[in-house]
Amino acid sequence: NSSGSDWLQVLSMTVFLAKKDLWSIVNTKCKDVFGSYLPSRTIVPEVGLKEGVLIEVSLIAAIRGLA
């Protein structure tokens, strides 16, 4: 894509969850998106997300040709 990166270039992700029981859903979705390649993941239980927000994700990815 125009950013010079793609899903296979994701090196790590931090997932903030309002409820810890959402982890199994996040894990399933990660497998849907990334397939057999799973980047490093950190899960942070977070009670301070904006009202109504259940999940917030931060990704770090390489840019093709620079990694």
mmCIF file of C-alpha atoms in Angstrom:
data_model
loop_
_atom_site.group_PDB
_atom_site.id
_atom_site.type_symbol
_atom_site.label_atom_id
_atom_site.label_comp_id
_atom_site.label_asym_id
_atom_site.label_seq_id
_atom_site.Cartn_x
_atom_site.Cartn_y
_atom_site.Cartn_z
ATOM 1 C CA ASN A 1 0.000 0.000 0.000
ATOM 2 C CA SER A 2 0.999 3.659 -0.099
ATOM 3 C CA SER A 3 2.600 3.517 3.364
ATOM 4 C CA GLY A 4 5.306 1.179 2.057
ATOM 5 C CA SER A 5 4.294 -1.543 4.489
ATOM 6 C CA ASP A 6 1.762 -4.343 4.882
ATOM 7 C CA TRP A 7 0.433 -6.792 7.477
ATOM 8 C CA LEU A 8 3.452 -9.084 7.114
ATOM 9 C CA GLN A 9 5.736 -6.192 8.067
ATOM 10 C CA VAL A 10 4.102 -5.710 11.485
ATOM 11 C CA LEU A 11 6.793 -6.330 14.075
ATOM 12 C CA SER A 12 4.814 -5.837 17.258
ATOM 13 C CA MET A 13 1.431 -4.833 18.516
ATOM 14 C CA THR A 14 0.091 -3.578 21.809
ATOM 15 C CA VAL A 15 -3.561 -4.285 22.497
ATOM 16 C CA PHE A 16 -5.417 -2.398 25.206
ATOM 17 C CA LEU A 17 -8.543 -4.278 26.316
ATOM 18 C CA ALA A 18 -11.409 -2.955 28.408
ATOM 19 C CA LYS A 19 -12.280 -6.563 29.333
ATOM 20 C CA LYS A 20 -9.778 -9.399 29.605
ATOM 21 C CA ASP A 21 -12.290 -11.889 28.195
ATOM 22 C CA LEU A 22 -11.905 -10.134 24.814
ATOM 23 C CA TRP A 23 -8.412 -11.604 24.429
ATOM 24 C CA SER A 24 -9.687 -14.806 22.782
ATOM 25 C CA ILE A 25 -11.554 -12.735 20.166
ATOM 26 C CA VAL A 26 -8.472 -10.595 19.503
ATOM 27 C CA ASN A 27 -6.320 -13.709 19.178
ATOM 28 C CA THR A 28 -8.723 -15.220 16.646
ATOM 29 C CA LYS A 29 -8.812 -12.001 14.606
ATOM 30 C CA CYS A 30 -5.007 -11.795 14.650
ATOM 31 C CA LYS A 31 -4.841 -15.290 13.162
ATOM 32 C CA ASP A 32 -7.399 -14.237 10.499
ATOM 33 C CA VAL A 33 -5.304 -11.180 9.535
ATOM 34 C CA PHE A 34 -1.754 -12.470 9.973
ATOM 35 C CA GLY A 35 -2.193 -16.187 9.271
ATOM 36 C CA SER A 36 0.670 -18.323 10.540
ATOM 37 C CA TYR A 37 2.862 -15.239 11.072
ATOM 38 C CA LEU A 38 2.010 -13.626 14.394
ATOM 39 C CA PRO A 39 3.924 -10.526 15.464
ATOM 40 C CA SER A 40 5.030 -9.966 19.020
ATOM 41 C CA ARG A 41 1.972 -9.019 21.082
ATOM 42 C CA THR A 42 1.495 -7.276 24.387
ATOM 43 C CA ILE A 43 -1.910 -7.249 26.049
ATOM 44 C CA VAL A 44 -2.706 -4.460 28.485
ATOM 45 C CA PRO A 45 -5.859 -4.608 30.598
ATOM 46 C CA GLU A 46 -7.075 -1.020 30.458
ATOM 47 C CA VAL A 47 -9.977 0.402 32.397
ATOM 48 C CA GLY A 48 -9.270 3.959 31.190
ATOM 49 C CA LEU A 49 -10.403 3.614 27.573
ATOM 50 C CA LYS A 50 -12.936 6.158 26.339
ATOM 51 C CA GLU A 51 -16.515 5.219 27.196
ATOM 52 C CA GLY A 52 -17.806 2.598 24.788
ATOM 53 C CA VAL A 53 -14.334 1.669 23.491
ATOM 54 C CA LEU A 54 -13.478 -1.978 24.120
ATOM 55 C CA ILE A 55 -10.210 -2.352 22.199
ATOM 56 C CA GLU A 56 -7.369 -0.047 21.183
ATOM 57 C CA VAL A 57 -4.448 -1.331 19.102
ATOM 58 C CA SER A 58 -1.022 0.156 18.465
ATOM 59 C CA LEU A 59 1.152 -1.411 15.730
ATOM 60 C CA ILE A 60 4.827 -1.042 14.869
ATOM 61 C CA ALA A 61 5.674 -2.081 11.310
ATOM 62 C CA ALA A 62 8.736 -2.021 9.098
ATOM 63 C CA ILE A 63 8.785 -0.262 5.745
ATOM 64 C CA ARG A 64 9.677 -2.523 2.831
ATOM 65 C CA GLY A 65 13.265 -2.016 1.734
ATOM 66 C CA LEU A 66 14.328 -0.424 5.031
ATOM 67 C CA ALA A 67 14.116 -3.417 7.371
#
